[in-house]
Tab-separated table of N, CA and C in Angstrom:
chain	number	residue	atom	x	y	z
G	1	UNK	N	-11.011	14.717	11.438
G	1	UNK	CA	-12.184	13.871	11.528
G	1	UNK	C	-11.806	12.398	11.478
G	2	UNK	N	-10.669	12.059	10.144
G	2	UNK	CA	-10.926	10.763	10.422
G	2	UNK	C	-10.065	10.012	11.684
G	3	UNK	N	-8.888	10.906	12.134
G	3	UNK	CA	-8.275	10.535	13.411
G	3	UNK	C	-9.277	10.065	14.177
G	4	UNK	N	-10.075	11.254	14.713
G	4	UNK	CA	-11.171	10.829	15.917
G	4	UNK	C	-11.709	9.515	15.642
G	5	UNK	N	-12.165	9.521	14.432
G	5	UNK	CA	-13.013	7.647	14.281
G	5	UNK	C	-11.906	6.342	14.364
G	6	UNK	N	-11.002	7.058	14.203
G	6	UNK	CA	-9.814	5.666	14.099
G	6	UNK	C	-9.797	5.566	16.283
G	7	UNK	N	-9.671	7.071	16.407
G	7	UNK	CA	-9.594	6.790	18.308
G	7	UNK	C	-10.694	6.026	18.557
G	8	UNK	N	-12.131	6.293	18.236
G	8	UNK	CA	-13.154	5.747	18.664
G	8	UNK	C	-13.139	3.771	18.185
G	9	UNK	N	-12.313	4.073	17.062
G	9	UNK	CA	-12.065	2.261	16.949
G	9	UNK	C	-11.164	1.738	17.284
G	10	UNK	N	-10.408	2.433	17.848
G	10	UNK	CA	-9.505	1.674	18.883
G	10	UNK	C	-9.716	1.147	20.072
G	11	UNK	N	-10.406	2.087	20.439
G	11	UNK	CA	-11.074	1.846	22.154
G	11	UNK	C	-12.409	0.836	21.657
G	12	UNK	N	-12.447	0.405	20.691
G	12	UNK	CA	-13.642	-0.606	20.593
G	12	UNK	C	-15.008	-0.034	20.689
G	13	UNK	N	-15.310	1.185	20.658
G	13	UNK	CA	-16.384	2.138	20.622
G	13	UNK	C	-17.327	1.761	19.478
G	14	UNK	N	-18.912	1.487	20.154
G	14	UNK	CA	-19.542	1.066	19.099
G	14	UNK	C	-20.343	2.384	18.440
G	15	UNK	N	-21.518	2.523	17.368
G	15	UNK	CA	-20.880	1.239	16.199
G	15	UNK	C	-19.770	1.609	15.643
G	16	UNK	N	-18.871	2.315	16.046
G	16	UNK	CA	-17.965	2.563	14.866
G	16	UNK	C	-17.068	1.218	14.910
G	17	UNK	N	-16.781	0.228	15.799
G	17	UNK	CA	-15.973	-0.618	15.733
G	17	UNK	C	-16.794	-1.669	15.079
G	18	UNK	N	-17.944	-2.139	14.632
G	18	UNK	CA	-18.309	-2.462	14.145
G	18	UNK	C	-18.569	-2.707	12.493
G	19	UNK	N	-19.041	-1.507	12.537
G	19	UNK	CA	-18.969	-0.838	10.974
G	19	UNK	C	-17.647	-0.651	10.211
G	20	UNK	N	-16.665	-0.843	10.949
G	20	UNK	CA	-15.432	-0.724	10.434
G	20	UNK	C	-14.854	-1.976	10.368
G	21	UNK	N	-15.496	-2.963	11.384
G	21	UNK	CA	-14.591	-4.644	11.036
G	21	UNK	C	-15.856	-4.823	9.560
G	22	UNK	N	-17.267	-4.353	9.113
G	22	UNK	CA	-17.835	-4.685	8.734
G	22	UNK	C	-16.922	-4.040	7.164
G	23	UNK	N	-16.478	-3.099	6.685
G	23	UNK	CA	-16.169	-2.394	6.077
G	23	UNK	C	-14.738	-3.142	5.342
G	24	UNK	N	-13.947	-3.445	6.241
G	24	UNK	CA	-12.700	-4.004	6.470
G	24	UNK	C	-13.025	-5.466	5.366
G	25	UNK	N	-14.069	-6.384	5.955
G	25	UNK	CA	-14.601	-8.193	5.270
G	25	UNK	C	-15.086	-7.256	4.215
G	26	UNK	N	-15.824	-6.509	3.604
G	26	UNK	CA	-15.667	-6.832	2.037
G	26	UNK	C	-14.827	-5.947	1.876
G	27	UNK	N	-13.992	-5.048	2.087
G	27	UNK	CA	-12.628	-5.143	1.243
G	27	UNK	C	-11.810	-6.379	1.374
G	28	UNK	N	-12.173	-7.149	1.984
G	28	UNK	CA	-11.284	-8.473	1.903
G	28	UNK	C	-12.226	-9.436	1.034
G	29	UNK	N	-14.093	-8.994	1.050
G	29	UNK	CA	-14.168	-10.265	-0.136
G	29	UNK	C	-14.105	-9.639	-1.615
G	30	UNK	N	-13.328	-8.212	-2.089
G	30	UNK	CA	-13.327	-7.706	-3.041
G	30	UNK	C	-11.991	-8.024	-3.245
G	31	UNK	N	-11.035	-8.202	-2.700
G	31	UNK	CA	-9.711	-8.762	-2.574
G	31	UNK	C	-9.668	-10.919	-3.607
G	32	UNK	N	-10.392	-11.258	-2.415
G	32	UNK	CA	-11.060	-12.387	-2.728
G	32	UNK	C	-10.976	-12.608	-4.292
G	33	UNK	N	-12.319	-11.415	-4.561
G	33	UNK	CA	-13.126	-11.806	-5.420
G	33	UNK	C	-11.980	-11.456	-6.918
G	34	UNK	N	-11.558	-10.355	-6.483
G	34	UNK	CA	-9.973	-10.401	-7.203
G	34	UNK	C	-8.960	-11.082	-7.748
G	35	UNK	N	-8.697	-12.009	-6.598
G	35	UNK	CA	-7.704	-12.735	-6.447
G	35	UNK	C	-8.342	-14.481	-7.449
G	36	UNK	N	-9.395	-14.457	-7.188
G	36	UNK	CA	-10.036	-15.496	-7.752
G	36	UNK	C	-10.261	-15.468	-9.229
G	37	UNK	N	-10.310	-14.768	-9.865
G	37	UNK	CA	-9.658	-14.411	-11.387
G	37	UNK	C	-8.772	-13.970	-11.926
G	38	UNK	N	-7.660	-13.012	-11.002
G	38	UNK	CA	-6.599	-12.820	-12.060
G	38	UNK	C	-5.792	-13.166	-10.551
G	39	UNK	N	-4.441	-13.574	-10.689
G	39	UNK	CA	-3.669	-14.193	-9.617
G	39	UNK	C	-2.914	-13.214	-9.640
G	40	UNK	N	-2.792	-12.289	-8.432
G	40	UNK	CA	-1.957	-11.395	-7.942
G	40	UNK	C	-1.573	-11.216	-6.429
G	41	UNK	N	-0.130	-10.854	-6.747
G	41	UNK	CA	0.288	-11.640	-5.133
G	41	UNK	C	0.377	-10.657	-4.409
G	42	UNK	N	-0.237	-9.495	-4.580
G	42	UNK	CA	-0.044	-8.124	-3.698
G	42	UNK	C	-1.118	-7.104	-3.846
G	43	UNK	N	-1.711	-7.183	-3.204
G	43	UNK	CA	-2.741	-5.690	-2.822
G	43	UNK	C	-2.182	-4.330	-2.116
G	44	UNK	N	-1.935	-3.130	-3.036
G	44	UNK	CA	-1.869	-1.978	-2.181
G	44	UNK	C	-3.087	-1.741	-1.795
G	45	UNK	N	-3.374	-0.720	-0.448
G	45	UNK	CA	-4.446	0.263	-0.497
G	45	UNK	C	-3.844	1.352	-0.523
G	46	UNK	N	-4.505	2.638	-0.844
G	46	UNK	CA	-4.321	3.557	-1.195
G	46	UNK	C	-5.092	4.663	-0.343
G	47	UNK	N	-4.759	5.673	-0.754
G	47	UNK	CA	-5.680	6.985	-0.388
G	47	UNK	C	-5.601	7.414	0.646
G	48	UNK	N	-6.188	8.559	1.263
G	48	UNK	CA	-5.730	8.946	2.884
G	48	UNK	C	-6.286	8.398	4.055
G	49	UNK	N	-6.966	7.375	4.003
G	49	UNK	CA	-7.805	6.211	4.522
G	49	UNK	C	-6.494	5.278	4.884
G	50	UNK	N	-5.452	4.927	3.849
G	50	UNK	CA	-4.230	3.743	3.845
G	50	UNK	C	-3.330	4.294	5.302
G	51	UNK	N	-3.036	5.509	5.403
G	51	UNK	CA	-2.404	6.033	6.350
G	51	UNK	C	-2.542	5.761	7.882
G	52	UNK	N	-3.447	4.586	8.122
G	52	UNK	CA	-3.712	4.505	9.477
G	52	UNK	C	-3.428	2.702	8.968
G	53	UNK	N	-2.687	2.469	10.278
G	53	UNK	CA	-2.323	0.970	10.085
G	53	UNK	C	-3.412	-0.015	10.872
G	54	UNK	N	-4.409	0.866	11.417
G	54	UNK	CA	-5.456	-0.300	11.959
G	54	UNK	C	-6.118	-0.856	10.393
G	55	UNK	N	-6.098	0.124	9.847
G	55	UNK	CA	-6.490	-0.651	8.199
G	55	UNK	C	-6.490	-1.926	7.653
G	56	UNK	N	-4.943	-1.458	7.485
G	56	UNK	CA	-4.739	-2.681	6.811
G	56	UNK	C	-4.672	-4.108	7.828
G	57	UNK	N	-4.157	-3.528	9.014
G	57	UNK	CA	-4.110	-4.678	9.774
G	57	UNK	C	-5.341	-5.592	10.015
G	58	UNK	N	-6.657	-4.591	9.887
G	58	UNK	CA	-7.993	-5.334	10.323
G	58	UNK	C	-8.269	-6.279	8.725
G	59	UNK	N	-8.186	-5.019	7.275
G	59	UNK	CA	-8.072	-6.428	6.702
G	59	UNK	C	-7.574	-7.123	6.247
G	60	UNK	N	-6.429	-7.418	6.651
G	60	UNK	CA	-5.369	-8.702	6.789
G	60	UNK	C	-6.326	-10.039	7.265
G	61	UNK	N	-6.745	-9.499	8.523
G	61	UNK	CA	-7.852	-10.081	9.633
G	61	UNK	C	-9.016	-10.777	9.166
G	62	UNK	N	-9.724	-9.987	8.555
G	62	UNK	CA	-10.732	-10.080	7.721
G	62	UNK	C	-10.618	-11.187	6.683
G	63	UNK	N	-9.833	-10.994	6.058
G	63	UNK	CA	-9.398	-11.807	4.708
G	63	UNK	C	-8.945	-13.214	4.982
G	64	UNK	N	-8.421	-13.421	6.188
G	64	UNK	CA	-7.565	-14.706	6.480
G	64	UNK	C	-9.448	-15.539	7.809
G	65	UNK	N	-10.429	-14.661	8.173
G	65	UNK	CA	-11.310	-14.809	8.604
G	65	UNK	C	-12.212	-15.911	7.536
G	66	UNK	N	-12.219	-14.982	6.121
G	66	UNK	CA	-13.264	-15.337	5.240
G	66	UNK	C	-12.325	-16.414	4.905
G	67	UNK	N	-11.359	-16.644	4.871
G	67	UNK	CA	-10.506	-18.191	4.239
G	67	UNK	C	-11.384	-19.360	5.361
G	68	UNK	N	-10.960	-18.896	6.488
G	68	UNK	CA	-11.313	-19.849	7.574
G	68	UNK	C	-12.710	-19.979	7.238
G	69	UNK	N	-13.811	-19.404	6.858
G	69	UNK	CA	-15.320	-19.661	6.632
G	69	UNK	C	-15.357	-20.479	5.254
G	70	UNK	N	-14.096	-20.397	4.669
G	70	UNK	CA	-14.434	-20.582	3.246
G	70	UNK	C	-13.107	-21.730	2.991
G	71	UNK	N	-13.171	-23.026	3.611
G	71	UNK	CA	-12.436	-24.249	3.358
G	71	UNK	C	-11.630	-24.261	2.254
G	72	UNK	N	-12.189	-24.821	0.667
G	72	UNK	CA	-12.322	-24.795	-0.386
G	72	UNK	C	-11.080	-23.537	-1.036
G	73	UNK	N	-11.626	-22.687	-0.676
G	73	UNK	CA	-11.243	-21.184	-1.069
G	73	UNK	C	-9.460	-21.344	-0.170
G	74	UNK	N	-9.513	-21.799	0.536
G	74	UNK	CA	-8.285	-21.450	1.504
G	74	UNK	C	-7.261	-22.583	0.824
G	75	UNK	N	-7.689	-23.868	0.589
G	75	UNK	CA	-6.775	-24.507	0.114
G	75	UNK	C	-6.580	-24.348	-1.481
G	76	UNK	N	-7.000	-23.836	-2.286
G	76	UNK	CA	-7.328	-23.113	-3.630
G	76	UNK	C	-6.178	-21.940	-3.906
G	77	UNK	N	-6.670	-20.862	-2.992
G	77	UNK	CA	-5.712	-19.500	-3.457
G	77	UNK	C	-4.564	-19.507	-2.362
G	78	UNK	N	-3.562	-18.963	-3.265
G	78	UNK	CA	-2.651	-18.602	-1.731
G	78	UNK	C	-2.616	-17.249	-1.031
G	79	UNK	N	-2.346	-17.284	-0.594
G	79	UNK	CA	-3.174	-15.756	0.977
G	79	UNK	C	-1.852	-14.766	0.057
G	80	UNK	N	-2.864	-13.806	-0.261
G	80	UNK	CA	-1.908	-12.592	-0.945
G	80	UNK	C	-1.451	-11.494	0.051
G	81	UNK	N	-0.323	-10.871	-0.171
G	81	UNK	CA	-0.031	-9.826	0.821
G	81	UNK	C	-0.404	-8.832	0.417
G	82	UNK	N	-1.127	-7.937	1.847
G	82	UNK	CA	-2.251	-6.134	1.522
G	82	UNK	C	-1.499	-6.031	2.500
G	83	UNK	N	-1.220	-4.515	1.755
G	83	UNK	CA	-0.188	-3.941	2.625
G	83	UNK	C	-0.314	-2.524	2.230
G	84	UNK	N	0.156	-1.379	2.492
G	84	UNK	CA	-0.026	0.052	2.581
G	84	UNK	C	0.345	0.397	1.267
G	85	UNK	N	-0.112	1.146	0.866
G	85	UNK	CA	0.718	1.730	-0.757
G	85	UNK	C	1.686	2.529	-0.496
G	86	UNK	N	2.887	2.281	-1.435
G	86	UNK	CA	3.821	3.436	-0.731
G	86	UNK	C	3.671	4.781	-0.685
G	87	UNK	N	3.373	5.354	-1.424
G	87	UNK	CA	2.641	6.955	-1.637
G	87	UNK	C	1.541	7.363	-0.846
G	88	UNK	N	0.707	6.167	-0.210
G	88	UNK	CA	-0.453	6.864	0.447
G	88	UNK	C	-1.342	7.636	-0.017
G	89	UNK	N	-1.826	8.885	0.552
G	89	UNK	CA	-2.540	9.693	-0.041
G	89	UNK	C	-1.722	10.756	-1.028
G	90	UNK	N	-0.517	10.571	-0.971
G	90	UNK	CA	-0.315	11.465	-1.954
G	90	UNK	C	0.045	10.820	-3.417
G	91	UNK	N	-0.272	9.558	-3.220
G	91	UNK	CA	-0.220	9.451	-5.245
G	91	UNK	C	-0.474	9.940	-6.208
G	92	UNK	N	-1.901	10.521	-5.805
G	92	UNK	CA	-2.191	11.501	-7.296
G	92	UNK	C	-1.593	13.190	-7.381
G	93	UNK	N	-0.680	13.667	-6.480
G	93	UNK	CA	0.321	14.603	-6.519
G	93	UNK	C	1.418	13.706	-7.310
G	94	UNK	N	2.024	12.595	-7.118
G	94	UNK	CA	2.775	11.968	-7.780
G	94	UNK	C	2.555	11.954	-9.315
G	95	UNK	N	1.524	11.331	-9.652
G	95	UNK	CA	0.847	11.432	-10.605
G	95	UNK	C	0.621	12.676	-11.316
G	96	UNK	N	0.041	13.791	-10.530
G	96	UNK	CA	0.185	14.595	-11.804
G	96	UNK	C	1.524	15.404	-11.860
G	97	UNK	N	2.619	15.533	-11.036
G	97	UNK	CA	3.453	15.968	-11.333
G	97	UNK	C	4.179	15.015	-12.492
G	98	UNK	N	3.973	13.820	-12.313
G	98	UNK	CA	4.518	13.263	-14.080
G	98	UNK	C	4.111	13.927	-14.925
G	99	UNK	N	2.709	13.966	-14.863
G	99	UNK	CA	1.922	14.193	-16.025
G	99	UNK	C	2.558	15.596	-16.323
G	100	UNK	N	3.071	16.801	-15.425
G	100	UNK	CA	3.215	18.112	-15.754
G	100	UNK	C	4.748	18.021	-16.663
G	101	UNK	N	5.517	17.047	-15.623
G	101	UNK	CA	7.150	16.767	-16.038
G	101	UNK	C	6.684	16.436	-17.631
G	102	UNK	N	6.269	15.192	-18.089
G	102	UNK	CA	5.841	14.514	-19.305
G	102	UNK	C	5.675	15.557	-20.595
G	103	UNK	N	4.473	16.549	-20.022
G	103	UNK	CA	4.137	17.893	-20.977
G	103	UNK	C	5.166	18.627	-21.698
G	104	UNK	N	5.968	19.022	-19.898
G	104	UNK	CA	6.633	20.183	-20.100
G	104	UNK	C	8.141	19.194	-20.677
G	105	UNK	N	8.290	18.020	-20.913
G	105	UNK	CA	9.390	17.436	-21.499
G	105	UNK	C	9.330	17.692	-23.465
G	106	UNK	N	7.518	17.263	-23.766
G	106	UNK	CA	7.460	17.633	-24.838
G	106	UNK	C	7.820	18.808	-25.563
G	107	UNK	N	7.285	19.944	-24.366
G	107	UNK	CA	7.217	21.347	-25.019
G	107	UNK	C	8.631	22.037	-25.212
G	108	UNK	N	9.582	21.105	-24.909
G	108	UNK	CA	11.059	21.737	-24.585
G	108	UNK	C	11.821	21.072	-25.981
């Protein structure tokens, strides 16, 4: 399923190409809004959503968009790098296999 919508936003197919640059600007003004209280120079995304690089690339896009709307803001923060998480969707397999390793370290 989500292949097909990533094809349909590639080819610029509405609304999904829409709804998805729309989707894309506030994860970039939640980024923003982030970045504007605690200073961090790196955004992963995550989840099985991260696995498609129109993602992150659109909000890269997005984010460096809302600078350009937002003067003030652009000469203020410095443009943080979002970029793919390394694990992707499988972090929380990562995760709980610690958690099992961790257990079964105690119980030994």
């Amino acid at each position: 399923m989500t292949v097909a919508v990533f094809e349909q936003i590639k080819k610029h197919r509405e609304p999904a190409g829409s709804i998805f640059r729309d989707y894309c600007r506030r994860v970039g003004f939640l980024i923003l809004n982030i970045q504007s209280v605690v200073d961090v120079s790196t955004y992963a995304i995550g989840g099985g959503i991260s696995s498609q690089q129109l993602l992150i690339e659109t909000i890269n896009q997005e984010y460096d968009r809302i600078l350009t709307e937002l003067p003030l803001v652009k000469e203020t923060l410095v443009n943080p790098e979002i970029k793919q998480a390394k694990f992707k969707s499988d972090a929380n397999l990562y995760g709980a296999l610690y958690s099992l390793l961790q257990t079964i370290d105690r119980t030994v």
